[in-house]
Amino acid sequence: QVQLVESGGGLVQAGGSLRLSCAASGRASSTYAKGWFRQAPGKEREFVAAITWNGGNTDYADSVKGRFAISRDNAKNTVYLQMNSLKPEDTAVYYCASGGAGSMREAVQYAYWGQGTQVTVSS
């Protein structure tokens, strides 16, 4: 079993930055792809960013490309999401996820999920 715990969310002004962390534990957790998703009130969960297990490939939603950066430190079993130039539209609960084969953009491909961390961007 893999367990994920997100941290680093908070309240920031538009244009500010936050770095989210996702600490993973469990057997073979570092061998799985890792992704970040978000969900705003009344909205469906949407893909934000993902990274392969070895960090060799990353993918981003068009809405965050150029502003957000995903990275991982397998020695610490931790995945990060650096968020810059934040906009009010980025306000959501952010979830990290861990999964195996398949498209990293698809939530169904991720078997393990954290409980989320709130990000609120004020104007």
Coordinates of N, CA and C in Angstrom, one line a residue:
Q1 N 0.8 -1.2 0.0 CA 0.0 0.0 0.0 C 0.9 1.2 0.0
V2 N 0.4 2.3 -0.7 CA 1.1 3.6 -0.8 C 0.2 4.6 -0.1
Q3 N 0.9 5.4 0.8 CA 0.2 6.5 1.4 C 0.8 7.8 1.0
L4 N 0.0 8.8 0.8 CA 0.4 10.1 0.3 C -0.1 11.2 1.2
V5 N 0.7 12.2 1.6 CA 0.3 13.3 2.4 C 0.8 14.6 1.8
E6 N -0.2 15.4 1.4 CA 0.2 16.7 0.9 C 0.3 17.8 2.0
S7 N 1.1 18.8 1.6 CA 1.3 19.9 2.5 C 1.8 21.1 1.7
G8 N 1.7 22.3 2.3 CA 2.2 23.5 1.7 C 1.2 24.4 1.1
G9 N -0.1 24.1 1.2 CA -1.2 24.9 0.7 C -1.3 26.1 1.7
G10 N -2.1 27.1 1.2 CA -2.4 28.3 2.0 C -3.1 29.3 1.2
L11 N -3.1 30.5 1.8 CA -3.7 31.7 1.2 C -2.6 32.6 0.7
V12 N -2.7 33.0 -0.6 CA -1.7 33.9 -1.2 C -2.4 34.9 -2.1
Q13 N -1.7 36.0 -2.3 CA -2.2 37.0 -3.3 C -1.9 36.6 -4.7
A14 N -2.8 37.1 -5.6 CA -2.5 36.8 -7.0 C -1.1 37.3 -7.4
G15 N -0.4 36.5 -8.2 CA 0.9 36.8 -8.6 C 2.0 36.2 -7.7
G16 N 1.5 35.6 -6.5 CA 2.4 35.0 -5.6 C 2.8 33.6 -5.9
S17 N 3.5 32.9 -5.0 CA 4.0 31.6 -5.3 C 3.8 30.7 -4.0
L18 N 3.6 29.4 -4.3 CA 3.6 28.4 -3.3 C 4.3 27.2 -3.8
R19 N 4.8 26.4 -2.9 CA 5.4 25.1 -3.2 C 4.7 24.0 -2.4
L20 N 4.0 23.1 -3.1 CA 3.3 22.0 -2.5 C 4.3 20.8 -2.4
S21 N 4.1 20.0 -1.3 CA 4.9 18.8 -1.2 C 4.0 17.6 -1.0
C22 N 4.4 16.5 -1.4 CA 3.7 15.3 -1.3 C 4.6 14.2 -0.8
A23 N 4.5 13.8 0.5 CA 5.3 12.8 1.1 C 4.7 11.4 0.9
A24 N 5.4 10.5 0.3 CA 4.9 9.2 0.0 C 5.6 8.1 0.9
S25 N 4.8 7.1 1.2 CA 5.4 6.0 2.0 C 4.7 4.7 1.5
G26 N 5.3 3.6 1.7 CA 4.8 2.3 1.3 C 5.8 1.6 0.3
R27 N 5.6 0.4 0.1 CA 6.5 -0.4 -0.7 C 6.5 0.1 -2.1
A28 N 7.7 0.2 -2.7 CA 7.9 0.5 -4.1 C 7.2 1.8 -4.5
S29 N 7.0 2.7 -3.6 CA 6.3 4.0 -3.9 C 7.1 4.8 -4.9
S30 N 8.4 4.8 -4.9 CA 9.3 5.6 -5.7 C 9.3 5.1 -7.2
T31 N 8.7 3.9 -7.4 CA 8.7 3.4 -8.8 C 7.5 3.8 -9.6
Y32 N 6.5 4.4 -8.9 CA 5.3 4.8 -9.6 C 5.4 6.3 -10.1
A33 N 4.7 6.5 -11.2 CA 4.5 7.9 -11.7 C 3.7 8.7 -10.6
K34 N 4.0 10.0 -10.6 CA 3.3 10.8 -9.6 C 2.6 12.0 -10.4
G35 N 1.4 12.3 -9.9 CA 0.7 13.4 -10.5 C 0.1 14.3 -9.5
W36 N -0.3 15.5 -10.0 CA -1.0 16.5 -9.2 C -2.3 16.8 -9.9
F37 N -3.4 16.8 -9.2 CA -4.7 17.1 -9.7 C -5.3 18.2 -8.7
R38 N -6.3 18.9 -9.2 CA -7.0 19.8 -8.4 C -8.5 19.8 -8.6
Q39 N -9.2 20.3 -7.6 CA -10.7 20.3 -7.7 C -11.2 21.5 -7.0
A40 N -11.9 22.4 -7.7 CA -12.5 23.6 -7.1 C -13.9 23.2 -6.8
P41 N -14.6 24.0 -5.9 CA -16.0 23.7 -5.5 C -16.9 23.7 -6.7
G42 N -17.7 22.7 -6.9 CA -18.6 22.6 -8.0 C -18.0 22.2 -9.3
K43 N -16.7 21.9 -9.3 CA -16.0 21.6 -10.5 C -15.5 20.1 -10.5
E44 N -15.2 19.6 -11.6 CA -14.7 18.2 -11.7 C -13.2 18.3 -11.4
R45 N -12.7 17.2 -10.9 CA -11.2 17.1 -10.7 C -10.5 17.2 -12.0
E46 N -9.4 18.0 -12.1 CA -8.7 18.2 -13.3 C -7.2 17.9 -13.1
F47 N -6.6 17.5 -14.2 CA -5.2 17.2 -14.2 C -4.4 18.5 -14.2
V48 N -3.3 18.5 -13.4 CA -2.4 19.7 -13.3 C -1.0 19.4 -13.9
A49 N -0.4 18.3 -13.3 CA 1.0 18.0 -13.7 C 1.3 16.6 -13.3
A50 N 2.3 16.0 -14.0 CA 2.7 14.6 -13.7 C 4.2 14.5 -14.0
I51 N 4.8 13.4 -13.4 CA 6.2 13.1 -13.6 C 6.4 11.6 -13.6
T52 N 7.2 11.1 -14.4 CA 7.5 9.7 -14.4 C 8.3 9.3 -13.2
W53 N 8.4 8.0 -13.0 CA 9.1 7.5 -11.7 C 10.5 7.9 -11.7
N54 N 11.2 8.0 -12.8 CA 12.6 8.4 -12.8 C 12.8 9.8 -13.1
G55 N 11.8 10.6 -13.2 CA 11.9 12.0 -13.5 C 12.3 12.4 -14.9
G56 N 12.2 11.4 -15.8 CA 12.7 11.6 -17.2 C 11.7 12.3 -18.1
N57 N 10.4 12.4 -17.6 CA 9.4 13.0 -18.4 C 8.4 13.7 -17.6
T58 N 7.9 14.9 -18.0 CA 6.9 15.6 -17.3 C 5.8 16.0 -18.2
D59 N 4.6 16.3 -17.7 CA 3.5 16.8 -18.4 C 2.7 17.8 -17.6
Y60 N 2.1 18.8 -18.3 CA 1.4 19.8 -17.7 C 0.1 20.2 -18.4
A61 N -0.9 20.5 -17.6 CA -2.1 21.1 -18.2 C -1.7 22.4 -18.9
D62 N -2.4 22.7 -20.0 CA -2.2 24.0 -20.7 C -2.4 25.2 -19.8
S63 N -3.3 25.1 -18.8 CA -3.6 26.2 -18.0 C -2.5 26.6 -17.0
V64 N -1.6 25.7 -16.7 CA -0.5 25.9 -15.8 C 0.9 25.9 -16.4
K65 N 1.0 25.5 -17.7 CA 2.3 25.4 -18.3 C 3.0 26.7 -18.3
G66 N 4.2 26.7 -17.9 CA 5.0 27.9 -17.8 C 5.0 28.6 -16.5
R67 N 4.0 28.2 -15.7 CA 3.8 28.8 -14.3 C 4.2 27.8 -13.2
F68 N 3.8 26.5 -13.4 CA 4.0 25.5 -12.5 C 5.1 24.5 -12.9
A69 N 5.8 23.9 -11.9 CA 6.8 22.9 -12.2 C 6.8 21.8 -11.2
I70 N 6.7 20.6 -11.7 CA 6.7 19.4 -10.9 C 8.1 18.8 -10.8
S71 N 8.5 18.3 -9.7 CA 9.8 17.6 -9.5 C 9.6 16.5 -8.5
R72 N 10.6 15.7 -8.3 CA 10.6 14.6 -7.3 C 12.0 14.4 -6.8
D73 N 12.0 13.9 -5.6 CA 13.2 13.5 -4.9 C 13.0 12.1 -4.4
N74 N 13.4 11.1 -5.1 CA 13.1 9.8 -4.7 C 13.8 9.3 -3.4
A75 N 14.9 10.0 -3.2 CA 15.6 9.6 -1.9 C 14.8 10.0 -0.7
K76 N 14.0 11.1 -0.9 CA 13.1 11.5 0.2 C 11.7 11.1 0.0
N77 N 11.4 10.3 -1.1 CA 10.0 9.9 -1.4 C 9.1 11.0 -1.4
T78 N 9.5 12.1 -2.0 CA 8.7 13.3 -2.0 C 8.5 13.9 -3.4
V79 N 7.3 14.4 -3.7 CA 7.1 15.1 -5.0 C 6.7 16.5 -4.7
Y80 N 7.1 17.4 -5.5 CA 6.8 18.8 -5.3 C 6.1 19.4 -6.5
L81 N 5.3 20.5 -6.2 CA 4.7 21.3 -7.2 C 5.0 22.7 -6.9
Q82 N 5.9 23.3 -7.7 CA 6.2 24.7 -7.5 C 5.2 25.5 -8.3
M83 N 4.5 26.4 -7.7 CA 3.4 27.2 -8.4 C 3.8 28.7 -8.3
N84 N 4.0 29.3 -9.5 CA 4.4 30.7 -9.6 C 3.3 31.4 -10.3
S85 N 3.3 32.7 -10.2 CA 2.3 33.6 -10.9 C 0.9 33.1 -10.7
L86 N 0.6 32.8 -9.5 CA -0.7 32.3 -9.1 C -1.9 33.2 -9.5
K87 N -3.0 32.6 -9.9 CA -4.2 33.4 -10.3 C -5.3 32.9 -9.4
P88 N -6.4 33.8 -9.3 CA -7.5 33.3 -8.5 C -8.1 32.0 -9.1
E89 N -8.0 31.8 -10.4 CA -8.5 30.6 -11.0 C -7.8 29.3 -10.6
D90 N -6.7 29.5 -9.9 CA -5.9 28.3 -9.4 C -6.5 27.9 -8.1
T91 N -7.4 28.6 -7.5 CA -7.9 28.2 -6.2 C -8.6 26.9 -6.3
A92 N -8.2 25.9 -5.4 CA -8.7 24.6 -5.4 C -8.1 23.8 -4.3
V93 N -8.6 22.6 -4.1 CA -7.9 21.6 -3.3 C -7.0 20.8 -4.2
Y94 N -5.8 20.7 -3.9 CA -4.8 20.1 -4.7 C -4.5 18.7 -4.1
Y95 N -4.5 17.7 -5.0 CA -4.2 16.3 -4.6 C -3.0 15.8 -5.3
C96 N -2.2 15.0 -4.6 CA -1.2 14.3 -5.3 C -1.6 12.8 -5.4
A97 N -1.1 12.1 -6.4 CA -1.5 10.8 -6.7 C -0.3 10.0 -7.2
S98 N -0.4 8.7 -7.0 CA 0.6 7.8 -7.4 C 0.0 6.6 -8.2
G99 N 0.6 6.3 -9.4 CA 0.0 5.2 -10.2 C 1.0 4.5 -11.0
G100 N 0.5 3.6 -11.8 CA 1.4 2.7 -12.7 C 1.3 3.1 -14.2
A101 N 1.1 2.1 -15.0 CA 1.1 2.3 -16.4 C -0.2 3.0 -16.9
G102 N -0.1 3.7 -18.0 CA -1.2 4.4 -18.6 C -0.9 5.9 -18.7
S103 N -1.8 6.6 -19.3 CA -1.6 8.1 -19.5 C -1.6 8.8 -18.1
M104 N -0.6 9.6 -17.9 CA -0.4 10.3 -16.7 C -1.4 11.4 -16.5
R105 N -2.1 11.7 -17.6 CA -3.2 12.8 -17.5 C -4.5 12.2 -17.0
E106 N -4.7 10.9 -16.9 CA -6.0 10.3 -16.6 C -6.0 9.9 -15.1
A107 N -7.0 10.4 -14.4 CA -7.1 10.2 -13.0 C -7.3 8.7 -12.7
V108 N -7.9 8.0 -13.6 CA -8.2 6.6 -13.4 C -7.0 5.7 -13.4
Q109 N -5.9 6.2 -13.9 CA -4.6 5.5 -13.9 C -3.9 5.5 -12.5
Y110 N -4.4 6.4 -11.6 CA -3.7 6.5 -10.3 C -4.5 5.7 -9.3
A111 N -3.8 4.8 -8.6 CA -4.4 4.0 -7.6 C -4.4 4.6 -6.2
Y112 N -3.5 5.5 -6.0 CA -3.3 6.0 -4.6 C -3.4 7.6 -4.6
W113 N -4.1 8.1 -3.6 CA -4.4 9.5 -3.6 C -4.2 10.0 -2.2
G114 N -3.7 11.3 -2.1 CA -3.6 12.0 -0.8 C -5.0 12.6 -0.5
Q115 N -5.1 13.2 0.7 CA -6.3 13.8 1.1 C -6.5 15.3 0.7
G116 N -5.4 15.8 0.2 CA -5.5 17.2 -0.4 C -5.1 18.3 0.5
T117 N -4.7 19.4 -0.1 CA -4.3 20.6 0.6 C -4.9 21.8 -0.1
Q118 N -5.5 22.7 0.6 CA -6.2 23.8 0.1 C -5.3 24.9 -0.4
V119 N -5.5 25.4 -1.6 CA -4.8 26.6 -2.1 C -5.8 27.6 -2.5
T120 N -5.7 28.8 -1.9 CA -6.6 29.9 -2.1 C -5.8 31.1 -2.6
V121 N -6.2 31.6 -3.8 CA -5.5 32.8 -4.4 C -6.5 33.9 -4.4
S122 N -6.2 35.0 -3.7 CA -7.0 36.2 -3.6 C -6.6 37.2 -4.7
S123 N -7.6 38.0 -5.1 CA -7.3 39.1 -6.0 C -7.1 40.4 -5.3

